[in-house]
Tab-separated table of C-alpha atoms in Angstrom:
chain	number	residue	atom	x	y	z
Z	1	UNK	CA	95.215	94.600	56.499
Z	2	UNK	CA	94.430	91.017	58.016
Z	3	UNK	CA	97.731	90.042	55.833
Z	4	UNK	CA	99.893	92.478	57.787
Z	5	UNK	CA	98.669	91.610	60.798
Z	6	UNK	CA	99.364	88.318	60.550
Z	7	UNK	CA	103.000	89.144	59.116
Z	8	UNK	CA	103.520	91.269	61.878
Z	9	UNK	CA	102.118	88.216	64.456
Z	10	UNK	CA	104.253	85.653	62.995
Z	11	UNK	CA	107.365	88.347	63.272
Z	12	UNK	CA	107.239	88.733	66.959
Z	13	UNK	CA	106.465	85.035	67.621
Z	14	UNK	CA	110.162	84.638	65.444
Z	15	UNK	CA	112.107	86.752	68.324
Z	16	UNK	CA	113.037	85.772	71.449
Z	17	UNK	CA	109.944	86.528	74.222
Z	18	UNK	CA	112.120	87.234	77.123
Z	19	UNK	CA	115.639	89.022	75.901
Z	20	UNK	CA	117.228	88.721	79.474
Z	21	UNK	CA	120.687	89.539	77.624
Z	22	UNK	CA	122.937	91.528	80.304
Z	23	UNK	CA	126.027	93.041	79.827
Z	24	UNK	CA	128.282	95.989	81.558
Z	25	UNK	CA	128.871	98.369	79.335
Z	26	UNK	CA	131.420	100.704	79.018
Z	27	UNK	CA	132.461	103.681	76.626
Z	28	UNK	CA	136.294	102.177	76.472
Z	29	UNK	CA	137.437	99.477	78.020
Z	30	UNK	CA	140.961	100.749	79.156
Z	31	UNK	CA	141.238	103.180	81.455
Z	32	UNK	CA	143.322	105.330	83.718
Z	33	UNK	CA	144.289	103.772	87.075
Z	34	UNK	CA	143.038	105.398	90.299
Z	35	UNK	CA	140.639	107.734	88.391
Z	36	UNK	CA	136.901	106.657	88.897
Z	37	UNK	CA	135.061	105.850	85.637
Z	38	UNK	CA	130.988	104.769	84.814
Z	39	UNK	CA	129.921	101.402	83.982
Z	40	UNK	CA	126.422	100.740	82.922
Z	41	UNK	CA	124.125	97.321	82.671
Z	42	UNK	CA	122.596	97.371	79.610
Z	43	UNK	CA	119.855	94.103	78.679
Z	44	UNK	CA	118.990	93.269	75.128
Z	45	UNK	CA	120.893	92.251	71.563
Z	46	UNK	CA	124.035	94.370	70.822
Z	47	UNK	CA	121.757	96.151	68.060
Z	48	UNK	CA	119.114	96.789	70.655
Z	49	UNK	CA	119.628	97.123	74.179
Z	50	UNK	CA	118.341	99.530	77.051
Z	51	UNK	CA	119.453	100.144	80.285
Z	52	UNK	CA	118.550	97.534	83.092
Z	53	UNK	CA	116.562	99.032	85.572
Z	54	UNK	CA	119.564	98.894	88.280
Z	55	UNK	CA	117.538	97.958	92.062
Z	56	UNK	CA	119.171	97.297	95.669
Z	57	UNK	CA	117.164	94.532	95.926
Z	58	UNK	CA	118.102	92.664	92.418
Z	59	UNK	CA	121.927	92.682	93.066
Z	60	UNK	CA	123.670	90.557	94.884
Z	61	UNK	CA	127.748	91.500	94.003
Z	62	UNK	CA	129.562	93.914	91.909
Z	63	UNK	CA	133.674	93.111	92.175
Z	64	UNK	CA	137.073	93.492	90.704
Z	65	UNK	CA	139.670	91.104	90.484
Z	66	UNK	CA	142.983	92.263	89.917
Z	67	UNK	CA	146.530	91.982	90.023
Z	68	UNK	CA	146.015	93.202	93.925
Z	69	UNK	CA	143.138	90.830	94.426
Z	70	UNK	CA	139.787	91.012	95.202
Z	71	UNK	CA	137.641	94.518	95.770
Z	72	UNK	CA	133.752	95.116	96.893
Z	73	UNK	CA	132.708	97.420	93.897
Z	74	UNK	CA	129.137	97.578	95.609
Z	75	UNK	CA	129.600	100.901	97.253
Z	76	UNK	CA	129.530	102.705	93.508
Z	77	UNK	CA	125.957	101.295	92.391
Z	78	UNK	CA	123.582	104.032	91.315
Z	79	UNK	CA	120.172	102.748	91.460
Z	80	UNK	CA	117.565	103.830	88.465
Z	81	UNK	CA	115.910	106.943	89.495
Z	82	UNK	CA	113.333	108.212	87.255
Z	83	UNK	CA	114.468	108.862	83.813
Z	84	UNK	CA	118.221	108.899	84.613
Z	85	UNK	CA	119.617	104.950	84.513
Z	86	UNK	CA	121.250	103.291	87.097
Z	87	UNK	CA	124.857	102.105	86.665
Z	88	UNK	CA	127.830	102.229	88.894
Z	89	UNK	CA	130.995	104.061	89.570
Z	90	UNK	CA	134.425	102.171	89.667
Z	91	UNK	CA	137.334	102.951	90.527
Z	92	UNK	CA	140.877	100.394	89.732
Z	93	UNK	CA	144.160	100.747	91.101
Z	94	UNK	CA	146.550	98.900	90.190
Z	95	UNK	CA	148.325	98.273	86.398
Z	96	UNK	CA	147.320	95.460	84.639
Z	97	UNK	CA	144.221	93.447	83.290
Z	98	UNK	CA	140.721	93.939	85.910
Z	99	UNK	CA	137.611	91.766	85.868
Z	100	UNK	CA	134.400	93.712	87.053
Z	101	UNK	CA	132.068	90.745	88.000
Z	102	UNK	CA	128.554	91.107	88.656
Z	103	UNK	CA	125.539	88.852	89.926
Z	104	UNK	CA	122.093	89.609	90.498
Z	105	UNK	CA	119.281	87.815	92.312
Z	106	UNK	CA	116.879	85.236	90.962
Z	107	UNK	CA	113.632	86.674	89.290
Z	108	UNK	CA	110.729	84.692	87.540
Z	109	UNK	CA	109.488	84.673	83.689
Z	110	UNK	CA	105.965	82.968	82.554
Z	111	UNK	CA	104.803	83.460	78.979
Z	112	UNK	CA	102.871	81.440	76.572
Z	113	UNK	CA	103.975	78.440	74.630
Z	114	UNK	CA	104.806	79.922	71.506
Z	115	UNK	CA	106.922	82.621	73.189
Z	116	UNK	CA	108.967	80.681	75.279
Z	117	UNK	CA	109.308	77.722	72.286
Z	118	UNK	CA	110.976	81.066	70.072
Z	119	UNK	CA	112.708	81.968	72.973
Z	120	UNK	CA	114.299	78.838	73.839
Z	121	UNK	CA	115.310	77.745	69.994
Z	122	UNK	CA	116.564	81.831	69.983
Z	123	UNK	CA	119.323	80.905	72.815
Z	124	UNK	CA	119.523	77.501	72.491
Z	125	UNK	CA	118.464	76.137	75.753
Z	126	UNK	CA	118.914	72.255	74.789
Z	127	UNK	CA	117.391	71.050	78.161
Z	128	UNK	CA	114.554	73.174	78.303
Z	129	UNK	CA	113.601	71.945	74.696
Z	130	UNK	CA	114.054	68.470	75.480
Z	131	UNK	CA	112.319	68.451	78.694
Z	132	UNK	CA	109.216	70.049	77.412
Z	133	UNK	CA	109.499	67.533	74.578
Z	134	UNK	CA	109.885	64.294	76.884
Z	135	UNK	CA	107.117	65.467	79.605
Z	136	UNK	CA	104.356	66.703	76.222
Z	137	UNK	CA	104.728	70.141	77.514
Z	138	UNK	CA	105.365	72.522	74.518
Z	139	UNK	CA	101.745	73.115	74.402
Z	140	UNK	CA	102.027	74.279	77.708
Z	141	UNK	CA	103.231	77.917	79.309
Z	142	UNK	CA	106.836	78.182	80.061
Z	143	UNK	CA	108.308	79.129	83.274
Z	144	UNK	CA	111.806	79.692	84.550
Z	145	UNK	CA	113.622	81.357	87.143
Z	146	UNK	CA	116.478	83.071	85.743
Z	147	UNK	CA	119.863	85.282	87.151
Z	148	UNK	CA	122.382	86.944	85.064
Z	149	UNK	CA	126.100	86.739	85.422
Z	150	UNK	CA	128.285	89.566	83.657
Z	151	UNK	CA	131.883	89.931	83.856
Z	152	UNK	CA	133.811	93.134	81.934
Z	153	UNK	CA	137.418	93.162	81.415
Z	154	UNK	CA	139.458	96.553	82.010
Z	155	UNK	CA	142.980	97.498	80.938
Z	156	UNK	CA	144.889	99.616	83.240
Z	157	UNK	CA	147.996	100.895	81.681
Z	158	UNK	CA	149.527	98.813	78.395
Z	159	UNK	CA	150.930	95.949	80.239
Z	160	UNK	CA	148.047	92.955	80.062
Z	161	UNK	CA	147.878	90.162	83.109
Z	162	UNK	CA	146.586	86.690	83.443
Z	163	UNK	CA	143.783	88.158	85.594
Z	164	UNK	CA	141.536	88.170	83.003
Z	165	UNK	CA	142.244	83.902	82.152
Z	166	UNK	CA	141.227	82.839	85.941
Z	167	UNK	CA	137.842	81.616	87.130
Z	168	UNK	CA	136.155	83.344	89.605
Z	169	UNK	CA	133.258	81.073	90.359
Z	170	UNK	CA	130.490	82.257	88.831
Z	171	UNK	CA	127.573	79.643	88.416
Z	172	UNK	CA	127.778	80.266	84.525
Z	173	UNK	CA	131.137	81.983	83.514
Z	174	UNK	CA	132.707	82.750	80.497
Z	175	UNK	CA	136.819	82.595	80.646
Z	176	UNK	CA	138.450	83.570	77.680
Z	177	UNK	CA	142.181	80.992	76.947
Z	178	UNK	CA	143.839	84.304	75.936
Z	179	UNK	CA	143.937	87.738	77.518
Z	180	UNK	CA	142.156	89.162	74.486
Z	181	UNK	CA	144.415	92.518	75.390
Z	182	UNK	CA	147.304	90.396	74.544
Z	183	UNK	CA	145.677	88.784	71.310
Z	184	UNK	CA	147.644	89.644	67.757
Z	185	UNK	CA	145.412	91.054	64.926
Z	186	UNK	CA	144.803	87.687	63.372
Z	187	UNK	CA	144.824	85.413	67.017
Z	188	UNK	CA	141.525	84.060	67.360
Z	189	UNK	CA	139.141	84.097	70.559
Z	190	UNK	CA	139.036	81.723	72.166
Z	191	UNK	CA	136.759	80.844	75.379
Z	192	UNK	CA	135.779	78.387	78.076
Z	193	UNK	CA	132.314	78.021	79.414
Z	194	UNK	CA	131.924	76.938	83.009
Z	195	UNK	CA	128.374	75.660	85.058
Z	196	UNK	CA	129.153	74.871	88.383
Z	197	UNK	CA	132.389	74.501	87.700
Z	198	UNK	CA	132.516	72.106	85.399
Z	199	UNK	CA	133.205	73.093	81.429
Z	200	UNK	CA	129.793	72.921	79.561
Z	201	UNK	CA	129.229	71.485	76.339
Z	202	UNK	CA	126.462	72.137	74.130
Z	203	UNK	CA	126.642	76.152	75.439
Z	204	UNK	CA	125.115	78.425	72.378
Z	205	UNK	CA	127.934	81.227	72.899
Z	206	UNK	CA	127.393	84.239	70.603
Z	207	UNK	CA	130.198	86.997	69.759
Z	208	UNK	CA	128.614	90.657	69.035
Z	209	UNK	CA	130.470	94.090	68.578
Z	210	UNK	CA	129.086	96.504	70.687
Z	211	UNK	CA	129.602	99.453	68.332
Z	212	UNK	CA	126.646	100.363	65.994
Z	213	UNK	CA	123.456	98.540	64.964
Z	214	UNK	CA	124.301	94.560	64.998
Z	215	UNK	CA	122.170	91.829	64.956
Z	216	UNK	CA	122.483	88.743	67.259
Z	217	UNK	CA	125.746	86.987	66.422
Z	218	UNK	CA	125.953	83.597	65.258
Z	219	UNK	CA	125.961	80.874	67.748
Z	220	UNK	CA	129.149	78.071	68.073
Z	221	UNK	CA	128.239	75.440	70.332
Z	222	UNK	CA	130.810	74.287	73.207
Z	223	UNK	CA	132.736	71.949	72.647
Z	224	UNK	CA	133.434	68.436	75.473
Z	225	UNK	CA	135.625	71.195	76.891
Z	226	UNK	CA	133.405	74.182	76.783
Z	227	UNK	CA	135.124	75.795	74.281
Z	228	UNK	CA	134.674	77.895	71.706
Z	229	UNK	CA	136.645	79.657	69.121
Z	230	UNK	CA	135.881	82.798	67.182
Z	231	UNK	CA	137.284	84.306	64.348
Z	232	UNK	CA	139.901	87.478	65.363
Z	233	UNK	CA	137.373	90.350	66.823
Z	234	UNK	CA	139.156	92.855	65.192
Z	235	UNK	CA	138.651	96.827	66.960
Z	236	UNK	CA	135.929	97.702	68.879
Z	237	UNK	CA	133.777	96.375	71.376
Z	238	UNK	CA	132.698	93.345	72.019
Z	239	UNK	CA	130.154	91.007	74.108
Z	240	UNK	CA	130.587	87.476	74.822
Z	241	UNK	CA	127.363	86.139	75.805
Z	242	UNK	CA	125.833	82.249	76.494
Z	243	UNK	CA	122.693	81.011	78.394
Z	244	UNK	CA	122.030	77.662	80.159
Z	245	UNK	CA	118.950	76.283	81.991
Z	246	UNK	CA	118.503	72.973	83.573
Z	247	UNK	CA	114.952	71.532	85.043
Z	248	UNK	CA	113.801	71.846	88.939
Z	249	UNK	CA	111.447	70.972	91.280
Z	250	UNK	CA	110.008	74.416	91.751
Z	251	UNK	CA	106.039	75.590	92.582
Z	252	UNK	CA	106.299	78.347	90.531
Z	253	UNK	CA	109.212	76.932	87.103
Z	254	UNK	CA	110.226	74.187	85.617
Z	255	UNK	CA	113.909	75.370	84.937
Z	256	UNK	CA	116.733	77.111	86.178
Z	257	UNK	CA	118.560	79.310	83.866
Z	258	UNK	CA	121.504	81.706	83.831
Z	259	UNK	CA	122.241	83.988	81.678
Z	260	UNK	CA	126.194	84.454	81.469
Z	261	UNK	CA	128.317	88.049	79.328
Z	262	UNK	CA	131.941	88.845	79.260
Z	263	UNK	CA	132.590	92.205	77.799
Z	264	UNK	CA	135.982	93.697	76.267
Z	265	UNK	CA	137.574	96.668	74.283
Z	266	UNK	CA	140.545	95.934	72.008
């Protein structure tokens, strides 16, 4: 008994303490234009996520950029209520390639040592390791302030655009090189990671189908240039996901960290 306890101890102190994973979800990624259609946000791993408890007060944008520009989305949100999830309703007009883009608002995480040391080697925040490191403090709780950044691209009609290859401005954004709704079978993905603007290297970006029981993808590190190649994704659908942090001057944290998704049917 005191055996299995310990296994099952030494498990959970092997996965990541605070999963802030985010993601919009959607049942296909191509849809009809005009015609409203659900998205959901969804936190977790691809092989085990739940629905984020969707709040007024922890959003701070939903938009689409398309071949017509820019649209408020924010009118659609369905907050959580009860047992039903929250989510939104969308609705596209135009032909061509859409990015929904969402950011929420800051919230705060403190847990002990040993979880945030698992969680921090689990999405390989490189400052937050070396910080603690430098300053003696892995013995010590960690704390963070943390906002998530998701981005879903949306195929109206067969024709793809470059909408899906521009920067909106997102603190921590993932911009794929390629339209992957223009990619051949064998292309391979290929993205850019951006923090304030500026491509990021040493980013641990992860690739993970969204259909089925998966377990967290394999991390590539960025590049000088942020960026980051994967092998062809192949049918289905798939998350894009990365997570910086740097340190601050905060009463409650020691870091700052985003957590960044781009999502995608092919």
């Amino acid at each position: 008994m005191r055996r299995a306890a310990m296994t099952i101890m030494l498990g959970l102190l092997a996965m990541p303490a605070a999963a802030h994973d985010f993601w919009i979800d959607l049942p296909r990624y191509r849809q009809e234009s005009g015609r409203p259609f659900a998205i959901a946000f969804l936190i977790g791993d691809a092989g085990a996520s739940e629905p984020w408890e969707t709040r007024w007060r922890r959003i701070v944008s939903l938009r689409s950029y398309g071949p017509a520009g820019v649209a408020d989305q924010q009118a659609g949100i369905r907050e959580t209520a009860g047992t039903t999830g929250g989510g939104a309703s969308v609705t596209l007009g135009e032909a061509g390639t859409h990015v929904i883009a969402f950011e929420s608002q800051q919230a705060e995480n403190d847990i002990s040592a040993a979880e945030f040391n698992a969680y921090a080697a689990h999405e390989g925040l490189a400052p937050a390791i070396a910080w603690r490191e430098a300053h003696g403090q892995t013995k010590a709780r960690g704390r963070e302030l943390y906002a998530r950044r998701a981005k879903a691209l949306v195929q109206i009609g067969g024709t793809p655009t470059d909408d899906a290859t521009r920067r909106i401005g997102q603190t921590l954004e993932i911009v794929p090189e390629r339209n992957p709704y223009a990619l051949a079978p064998r292309d391979p993905l290929v993205v850019r990671v951006y923090y304030h603007g500026v491509p990021l290297a040493g980013a641990s970006v992860v690739l993970e189908r969204l259909d089925g029981q998966h377990a967290h993808g394999t991390p590539v590190i960025s590049d000088a240039a942020g960026r980051v190649a994967f092998p062809p994704p192949g049918p289905g659908r798939w998350r894009v996901g990365t997570v910086w942090t740097q340190p601050i001057e905060h009463p409650r944290a020691e870091f700052d960290t985003i957590f960044a998704s781009l999502t995608f049917g092919t």
